[in-house]
Amino acid sequence: MEGPRSVGRLALFDLDDTLVDRGRGFARWAREFALSRGWGEREERWLLASDQESTGGRREFFGRVREEFGLAESADELWAGYRSRMPDLVVCPPETLNGLTALRRAGWRVGVVTNGAHDNQSAKIERTGIGAVVDGFCTSGELGIRKPDARVFRVAAERCGADLARGGWMVGDHPTDDIAGGRAAGLHTVWITHGRPRPAGTPAELEAADATEAIALLGRRS
């Protein structure tokens, strides 16, 4: 593992459950989806639990949804409907948007690096207002490679007009994709705890409860 280089003024952020509350957005989607089909709380709870237990991609998840409820639509059709709706159901808090703006005004290059389908993730970034307050972003769906691959972080840095060789920071909630991946790419890291204890072996230099707190920590290092 390469480890962090001398710190440059680059801050990369994960999207889901870092800049936006993906879990809350999914709960809104599950409620809508259940109601649209005349289902009740049992089916809604199944969707929420299955999402929490899912370790594969969304296509696999919707394959299970289709099988569980005997739906006529294909998994791809269900997934497409989900991708078109989710960007309207997630929110980036105003204080986080303001913090990202303040970082850029202080001279930081700010970007987003996220795993997921490009149409879904890019629409989230634009509709939440994040796209207007960052220098660039990249998605795994667009690139065909996923975090923790160091190449994803390199592309994100380049789109922000920064050189990954000069170092910087990665902020995220996933111990492997964001923290270990960021460190392997030569970045310092901030782990978003959401009140959780740090998993053993998570090599983050800093911890923050949420993205707003993480931004404040970075701002004090300006």
PDB file of C-alpha atoms in Angstrom:
ATOM      1  CA  MET A   1       0.000   0.000   0.000  1.00  0.00           C
ATOM      2  CA  GLU A   2       1.449   3.333  -1.079  1.00  0.00           C
ATOM      3  CA  GLY A   3       0.146   5.548   1.731  1.00  0.00           C
ATOM      4  CA  PRO A   4      -0.501   9.293   1.754  1.00  0.00           C
ATOM      5  CA  ARG A   5       1.819  11.827   0.149  1.00  0.00           C
ATOM      6  CA  SER A   6       2.464  15.391   1.294  1.00  0.00           C
ATOM      7  CA  VAL A   7      -0.905  17.093   1.498  1.00  0.00           C
ATOM      8  CA  GLY A   8      -2.229  19.024  -1.500  1.00  0.00           C
ATOM      9  CA  ARG A   9      -5.325  21.203  -1.412  1.00  0.00           C
ATOM     10  CA  LEU A  10      -7.567  18.578  -2.989  1.00  0.00           C
ATOM     11  CA  ALA A  11     -10.656  17.204  -1.247  1.00  0.00           C
ATOM     12  CA  LEU A  12     -12.536  14.275  -2.787  1.00  0.00           C
ATOM     13  CA  PHE A  13     -15.847  13.126  -1.340  1.00  0.00           C
ATOM     14  CA  ASP A  14     -17.872   9.956  -1.631  1.00  0.00           C
ATOM     15  CA  LEU A  15     -21.515  10.561  -2.580  1.00  0.00           C
ATOM     16  CA  ASP A  16     -23.909   8.006  -1.050  1.00  0.00           C
ATOM     17  CA  ASP A  17     -24.123   8.204   2.747  1.00  0.00           C
ATOM     18  CA  THR A  18     -21.424  10.882   2.752  1.00  0.00           C
ATOM     19  CA  LEU A  19     -22.703  13.930   0.874  1.00  0.00           C
ATOM     20  CA  VAL A  20     -26.257  12.575   0.579  1.00  0.00           C
ATOM     21  CA  ASP A  21     -28.279  10.304   2.855  1.00  0.00           C
ATOM     22  CA  ARG A  22     -28.751   7.416   0.474  1.00  0.00           C
ATOM     23  CA  GLY A  23     -30.429   5.261   3.151  1.00  0.00           C
ATOM     24  CA  ARG A  24     -33.163   7.814   3.754  1.00  0.00           C
ATOM     25  CA  GLY A  25     -33.637   8.263   0.019  1.00  0.00           C
ATOM     26  CA  PHE A  26     -34.000   4.512  -0.424  1.00  0.00           C
ATOM     27  CA  ALA A  27     -36.610   4.409   2.351  1.00  0.00           C
ATOM     28  CA  ARG A  28     -38.618   7.048   0.484  1.00  0.00           C
ATOM     29  CA  TRP A  29     -38.319   5.033  -2.712  1.00  0.00           C
ATOM     30  CA  ALA A  30     -39.408   1.821  -0.961  1.00  0.00           C
ATOM     31  CA  ARG A  31     -42.495   3.548   0.446  1.00  0.00           C
ATOM     32  CA  GLU A  32     -43.444   4.932  -2.967  1.00  0.00           C
ATOM     33  CA  PHE A  33     -42.778   1.632  -4.723  1.00  0.00           C
ATOM     34  CA  ALA A  34     -44.876  -0.321  -2.241  1.00  0.00           C
ATOM     35  CA  LEU A  35     -47.774   2.143  -2.362  1.00  0.00           C
ATOM     36  CA  SER A  36     -47.750   2.225  -6.169  1.00  0.00           C
ATOM     37  CA  ARG A  37     -48.422  -1.527  -6.186  1.00  0.00           C
ATOM     38  CA  GLY A  38     -50.995  -1.548  -3.436  1.00  0.00           C
ATOM     39  CA  TRP A  39     -48.637  -3.237  -0.996  1.00  0.00           C
ATOM     40  CA  GLY A  40     -48.439  -2.740   2.737  1.00  0.00           C
ATOM     41  CA  GLU A  41     -45.876  -2.520   5.498  1.00  0.00           C
ATOM     42  CA  ARG A  42     -44.735  -6.136   5.163  1.00  0.00           C
ATOM     43  CA  GLU A  43     -43.551  -5.641   1.596  1.00  0.00           C
ATOM     44  CA  GLU A  44     -41.999  -2.287   2.432  1.00  0.00           C
ATOM     45  CA  ARG A  45     -40.077  -3.832   5.343  1.00  0.00           C
ATOM     46  CA  TRP A  46     -38.862  -6.609   3.046  1.00  0.00           C
ATOM     47  CA  LEU A  47     -37.478  -4.051   0.583  1.00  0.00           C
ATOM     48  CA  LEU A  48     -35.664  -2.196   3.363  1.00  0.00           C
ATOM     49  CA  ALA A  49     -34.234  -5.352   4.911  1.00  0.00           C
ATOM     50  CA  SER A  50     -33.182  -6.786   1.562  1.00  0.00           C
ATOM     51  CA  ASP A  51     -31.413  -3.553   0.696  1.00  0.00           C
ATOM     52  CA  GLN A  52     -29.493  -3.670   3.983  1.00  0.00           C
ATOM     53  CA  GLU A  53     -28.490  -7.277   3.384  1.00  0.00           C
ATOM     54  CA  SER A  54     -27.539  -6.792  -0.268  1.00  0.00           C
ATOM     55  CA  THR A  55     -23.885  -7.340  -1.110  1.00  0.00           C
ATOM     56  CA  GLY A  56     -24.256  -7.398  -4.896  1.00  0.00           C
ATOM     57  CA  GLY A  57     -25.237  -4.793  -7.451  1.00  0.00           C
ATOM     58  CA  ARG A  58     -28.626  -3.222  -8.016  1.00  0.00           C
ATOM     59  CA  ARG A  59     -29.456  -5.517 -10.930  1.00  0.00           C
ATOM     60  CA  GLU A  60     -29.054  -8.486  -8.593  1.00  0.00           C
ATOM     61  CA  PHE A  61     -31.169  -6.730  -5.955  1.00  0.00           C
ATOM     62  CA  PHE A  62     -34.008  -6.125  -8.398  1.00  0.00           C
ATOM     63  CA  GLY A  63     -33.770  -9.698  -9.576  1.00  0.00           C
ATOM     64  CA  ARG A  64     -34.588 -10.728  -6.001  1.00  0.00           C
ATOM     65  CA  VAL A  65     -37.409  -8.176  -5.820  1.00  0.00           C
ATOM     66  CA  ARG A  66     -38.908  -9.558  -9.028  1.00  0.00           C
ATOM     67  CA  GLU A  67     -38.673 -13.132  -7.783  1.00  0.00           C
ATOM     68  CA  GLU A  68     -40.020 -12.388  -4.293  1.00  0.00           C
ATOM     69  CA  PHE A  69     -43.130 -10.597  -5.520  1.00  0.00           C
ATOM     70  CA  GLY A  70     -43.684 -12.326  -8.868  1.00  0.00           C
ATOM     71  CA  LEU A  71     -43.426  -9.104 -10.855  1.00  0.00           C
ATOM     72  CA  ALA A  72     -43.901  -9.023 -14.614  1.00  0.00           C
ATOM     73  CA  GLU A  73     -41.184  -6.423 -15.243  1.00  0.00           C
ATOM     74  CA  SER A  74     -37.638  -7.584 -15.816  1.00  0.00           C
ATOM     75  CA  ALA A  75     -34.921  -6.805 -13.290  1.00  0.00           C
ATOM     76  CA  ASP A  76     -33.461  -4.311 -15.766  1.00  0.00           C
ATOM     77  CA  GLU A  77     -36.799  -2.517 -16.111  1.00  0.00           C
ATOM     78  CA  LEU A  78     -37.202  -2.295 -12.343  1.00  0.00           C
ATOM     79  CA  TRP A  79     -33.655  -1.040 -11.981  1.00  0.00           C
ATOM     80  CA  ALA A  80     -34.177   1.604 -14.678  1.00  0.00           C
ATOM     81  CA  GLY A  81     -37.266   2.885 -12.881  1.00  0.00           C
ATOM     82  CA  TYR A  82     -35.314   3.077  -9.639  1.00  0.00           C
ATOM     83  CA  ARG A  83     -32.471   5.013 -11.286  1.00  0.00           C
ATOM     84  CA  SER A  84     -34.868   7.541 -12.769  1.00  0.00           C
ATOM     85  CA  ARG A  85     -36.549   8.191  -9.408  1.00  0.00           C
ATOM     86  CA  MET A  86     -33.778   8.048  -6.794  1.00  0.00           C
ATOM     87  CA  PRO A  87     -32.070  11.321  -7.788  1.00  0.00           C
ATOM     88  CA  ASP A  88     -35.222  13.178  -6.704  1.00  0.00           C
ATOM     89  CA  LEU A  89     -35.351  11.423  -3.327  1.00  0.00           C
ATOM     90  CA  VAL A  90     -31.893  12.184  -1.930  1.00  0.00           C
ATOM     91  CA  VAL A  91     -30.869  15.492  -0.373  1.00  0.00           C
ATOM     92  CA  CYS A  92     -27.571  17.207   0.327  1.00  0.00           C
ATOM     93  CA  PRO A  93     -28.000  19.340   3.467  1.00  0.00           C
ATOM     94  CA  PRO A  94     -27.636  23.106   2.912  1.00  0.00           C
ATOM     95  CA  GLU A  95     -24.849  23.274   5.482  1.00  0.00           C
ATOM     96  CA  THR A  96     -22.887  20.697   3.488  1.00  0.00           C
ATOM     97  CA  LEU A  97     -23.367  22.599   0.224  1.00  0.00           C
ATOM     98  CA  ASN A  98     -22.255  25.778   1.991  1.00  0.00           C
ATOM     99  CA  GLY A  99     -19.210  23.980   3.363  1.00  0.00           C
ATOM    100  CA  LEU A 100     -18.183  22.734  -0.081  1.00  0.00           C
ATOM    101  CA  THR A 101     -18.542  26.274  -1.410  1.00  0.00           C
ATOM    102  CA  ALA A 102     -16.395  27.623   1.428  1.00  0.00           C
ATOM    103  CA  LEU A 103     -13.661  25.067   0.745  1.00  0.00           C
ATOM    104  CA  ARG A 104     -13.446  26.143  -2.886  1.00  0.00           C
ATOM    105  CA  ARG A 105     -13.361  29.803  -1.925  1.00  0.00           C
ATOM    106  CA  ALA A 106     -10.462  28.968   0.388  1.00  0.00           C
ATOM    107  CA  GLY A 107      -8.537  27.627  -2.601  1.00  0.00           C
ATOM    108  CA  TRP A 108      -9.316  23.910  -2.413  1.00  0.00           C
ATOM    109  CA  ARG A 109     -10.078  21.763  -5.443  1.00  0.00           C
ATOM    110  CA  VAL A 110     -13.228  19.824  -4.544  1.00  0.00           C
ATOM    111  CA  GLY A 111     -14.630  16.738  -6.242  1.00  0.00           C
ATOM    112  CA  VAL A 112     -16.880  13.701  -5.929  1.00  0.00           C
ATOM    113  CA  VAL A 113     -15.839  10.108  -6.615  1.00  0.00           C
ATOM    114  CA  THR A 114     -18.638   7.548  -6.436  1.00  0.00           C
ATOM    115  CA  ASN A 115     -19.413   3.958  -7.301  1.00  0.00           C
ATOM    116  CA  GLY A 116     -22.676   3.313  -9.107  1.00  0.00           C
ATOM    117  CA  ALA A 117     -24.534   3.663 -12.401  1.00  0.00           C
ATOM    118  CA  HIS A 118     -23.540   6.880 -14.150  1.00  0.00           C
ATOM    119  CA  ASP A 119     -27.074   8.072 -14.949  1.00  0.00           C
ATOM    120  CA  ASN A 120     -28.221   7.596 -11.354  1.00  0.00           C
ATOM    121  CA  GLN A 121     -25.164   9.071  -9.635  1.00  0.00           C
ATOM    122  CA  SER A 122     -24.655  12.011 -11.984  1.00  0.00           C
ATOM    123  CA  ALA A 123     -28.340  12.949 -11.696  1.00  0.00           C
ATOM    124  CA  LYS A 124     -28.057  12.878  -7.888  1.00  0.00           C
ATOM    125  CA  ILE A 125     -25.055  15.193  -8.066  1.00  0.00           C
ATOM    126  CA  GLU A 126     -26.833  17.677 -10.320  1.00  0.00           C
ATOM    127  CA  ARG A 127     -30.301  17.648  -8.729  1.00  0.00           C
ATOM    128  CA  THR A 128     -29.023  18.025  -5.174  1.00  0.00           C
ATOM    129  CA  GLY A 129     -26.991  21.091  -6.127  1.00  0.00           C
ATOM    130  CA  ILE A 130     -23.659  19.372  -5.522  1.00  0.00           C
ATOM    131  CA  GLY A 131     -22.632  19.747  -9.157  1.00  0.00           C
ATOM    132  CA  ALA A 132     -22.751  23.536  -8.837  1.00  0.00           C
ATOM    133  CA  VAL A 133     -20.331  23.647  -5.886  1.00  0.00           C
ATOM    134  CA  VAL A 134     -17.614  21.151  -6.891  1.00  0.00           C
ATOM    135  CA  ASP A 135     -14.898  21.278  -9.533  1.00  0.00           C
ATOM    136  CA  GLY A 136     -15.586  17.834 -10.974  1.00  0.00           C
ATOM    137  CA  PHE A 137     -16.794  14.297 -10.381  1.00  0.00           C
ATOM    138  CA  CYS A 138     -16.532  10.791 -11.751  1.00  0.00           C
ATOM    139  CA  THR A 139     -18.601   7.626 -11.421  1.00  0.00           C
ATOM    140  CA  SER A 140     -17.587   4.001 -11.635  1.00  0.00           C
ATOM    141  CA  GLY A 141     -20.392   3.385 -14.115  1.00  0.00           C
ATOM    142  CA  GLU A 142     -18.859   5.861 -16.535  1.00  0.00           C
ATOM    143  CA  LEU A 143     -15.282   4.611 -16.134  1.00  0.00           C
ATOM    144  CA  GLY A 144     -15.890   0.869 -15.903  1.00  0.00           C
ATOM    145  CA  ILE A 145     -13.712   0.673 -12.783  1.00  0.00           C
ATOM    146  CA  ARG A 146     -14.734   1.028  -9.157  1.00  0.00           C
ATOM    147  CA  LYS A 147     -13.296   2.301  -5.919  1.00  0.00           C
ATOM    148  CA  PRO A 148     -10.999   1.203  -4.320  1.00  0.00           C
ATOM    149  CA  ASP A 149      -9.106   1.118  -7.651  1.00  0.00           C
ATOM    150  CA  ALA A 150      -6.588   3.994  -7.514  1.00  0.00           C
ATOM    151  CA  ARG A 151      -7.367   4.939 -11.118  1.00  0.00           C
ATOM    152  CA  VAL A 152     -10.798   6.222 -10.084  1.00  0.00           C
ATOM    153  CA  PHE A 153      -9.241   8.693  -7.653  1.00  0.00           C
ATOM    154  CA  ARG A 154      -6.730   9.789 -10.296  1.00  0.00           C
ATOM    155  CA  VAL A 155      -9.489  10.594 -12.793  1.00  0.00           C
ATOM    156  CA  ALA A 156     -11.463  12.483 -10.143  1.00  0.00           C
ATOM    157  CA  ALA A 157      -8.409  14.578  -9.274  1.00  0.00           C
ATOM    158  CA  GLU A 158      -7.738  15.358 -12.933  1.00  0.00           C
ATOM    159  CA  ARG A 159     -11.330  16.486 -13.455  1.00  0.00           C
ATOM    160  CA  CYS A 160     -10.889  18.868 -10.542  1.00  0.00           C
ATOM    161  CA  GLY A 161      -7.778  20.317 -12.162  1.00  0.00           C
ATOM    162  CA  ALA A 162      -5.534  18.739  -9.531  1.00  0.00           C
ATOM    163  CA  ASP A 163      -2.563  16.382  -9.611  1.00  0.00           C
ATOM    164  CA  LEU A 164      -3.016  13.287  -7.458  1.00  0.00           C
ATOM    165  CA  ALA A 165       0.767  13.122  -7.093  1.00  0.00           C
ATOM    166  CA  ARG A 166       0.539  16.202  -4.860  1.00  0.00           C
ATOM    167  CA  GLY A 167      -1.718  14.373  -2.416  1.00  0.00           C
ATOM    168  CA  GLY A 168      -4.934  15.545  -0.819  1.00  0.00           C
ATOM    169  CA  TRP A 169      -7.854  14.113   1.152  1.00  0.00           C
ATOM    170  CA  MET A 170     -10.556  11.506   0.586  1.00  0.00           C
ATOM    171  CA  VAL A 171     -13.720  11.716   2.697  1.00  0.00           C
ATOM    172  CA  GLY A 172     -16.128   8.777   2.863  1.00  0.00           C
ATOM    173  CA  ASP A 173     -18.042   6.250   4.929  1.00  0.00           C
ATOM    174  CA  HIS A 174     -16.789   2.975   3.415  1.00  0.00           C
ATOM    175  CA  PRO A 175     -13.700   1.490   5.116  1.00  0.00           C
ATOM    176  CA  THR A 176     -12.488  -0.286   1.968  1.00  0.00           C
ATOM    177  CA  ASP A 177     -13.727   1.754  -0.998  1.00  0.00           C
ATOM    178  CA  ASP A 178     -13.105   5.191   0.479  1.00  0.00           C
ATOM    179  CA  ILE A 179     -10.551   4.894   3.267  1.00  0.00           C
ATOM    180  CA  ALA A 180      -8.278   2.038   2.186  1.00  0.00           C
ATOM    181  CA  GLY A 181      -8.777   3.005  -1.462  1.00  0.00           C
ATOM    182  CA  GLY A 182      -7.997   6.650  -0.847  1.00  0.00           C
ATOM    183  CA  ARG A 183      -4.914   5.825   1.166  1.00  0.00           C
ATOM    184  CA  ALA A 184      -3.638   3.434  -1.526  1.00  0.00           C
ATOM    185  CA  ALA A 185      -4.068   6.271  -4.040  1.00  0.00           C
ATOM    186  CA  GLY A 186      -1.810   8.466  -1.912  1.00  0.00           C
ATOM    187  CA  LEU A 187      -4.515  10.486  -0.150  1.00  0.00           C
ATOM    188  CA  HIS A 188      -5.053  11.296   3.504  1.00  0.00           C
ATOM    189  CA  THR A 189      -8.486  10.206   4.679  1.00  0.00           C
ATOM    190  CA  VAL A 190     -11.452  11.221   6.808  1.00  0.00           C
ATOM    191  CA  TRP A 191     -13.827   8.443   7.811  1.00  0.00           C
ATOM    192  CA  ILE A 192     -17.519   9.369   8.188  1.00  0.00           C
ATOM    193  CA  THR A 193     -18.642   7.471  11.269  1.00  0.00           C
ATOM    194  CA  HIS A 194     -22.429   7.997  11.367  1.00  0.00           C
ATOM    195  CA  GLY A 195     -21.955   7.201  15.062  1.00  0.00           C
ATOM    196  CA  ARG A 196     -20.319   3.832  14.377  1.00  0.00           C
ATOM    197  CA  PRO A 197     -17.106   2.611  16.009  1.00  0.00           C
ATOM    198  CA  ARG A 198     -14.197   2.494  13.615  1.00  0.00           C
ATOM    199  CA  PRO A 199     -13.717  -1.005  12.112  1.00  0.00           C
ATOM    200  CA  ALA A 200     -10.404  -2.621  12.945  1.00  0.00           C
ATOM    201  CA  GLY A 201      -7.744  -1.821  10.387  1.00  0.00           C
ATOM    202  CA  THR A 202      -9.437   1.295   8.975  1.00  0.00           C
ATOM    203  CA  PRO A 203      -6.454   3.582   8.262  1.00  0.00           C
ATOM    204  CA  ALA A 204      -8.169   6.978   8.503  1.00  0.00           C
ATOM    205  CA  GLU A 205      -6.238   9.903   9.967  1.00  0.00           C
ATOM    206  CA  LEU A 206      -9.405  11.753  10.968  1.00  0.00           C
ATOM    207  CA  GLU A 207     -13.000  10.906  11.880  1.00  0.00           C
ATOM    208  CA  ALA A 208     -16.144  12.995  11.495  1.00  0.00           C
ATOM    209  CA  ALA A 209     -19.782  12.317  12.266  1.00  0.00           C
ATOM    210  CA  ASP A 210     -20.893  13.604   8.860  1.00  0.00           C
ATOM    211  CA  ALA A 211     -19.676  15.456   5.786  1.00  0.00           C
ATOM    212  CA  THR A 212     -20.320  18.886   7.284  1.00  0.00           C
ATOM    213  CA  GLU A 213     -18.037  18.115  10.216  1.00  0.00           C
ATOM    214  CA  ALA A 214     -15.430  16.650   7.856  1.00  0.00           C
ATOM    215  CA  ILE A 215     -15.460  19.834   5.778  1.00  0.00           C
ATOM    216  CA  ALA A 216     -14.918  21.888   8.927  1.00  0.00           C
ATOM    217  CA  LEU A 217     -11.920  19.717   9.836  1.00  0.00           C
ATOM    218  CA  LEU A 218     -10.391  20.244   6.402  1.00  0.00           C
ATOM    219  CA  GLY A 219     -11.132  23.960   6.508  1.00  0.00           C
ATOM    220  CA  ARG A 220      -9.084  24.303   9.661  1.00  0.00           C
ATOM    221  CA  ARG A 221      -6.147  22.854   7.731  1.00  0.00           C
ATOM    222  CA  SER A 222      -6.312  25.518   5.036  1.00  0.00           C
TER     223      SER A 222
END
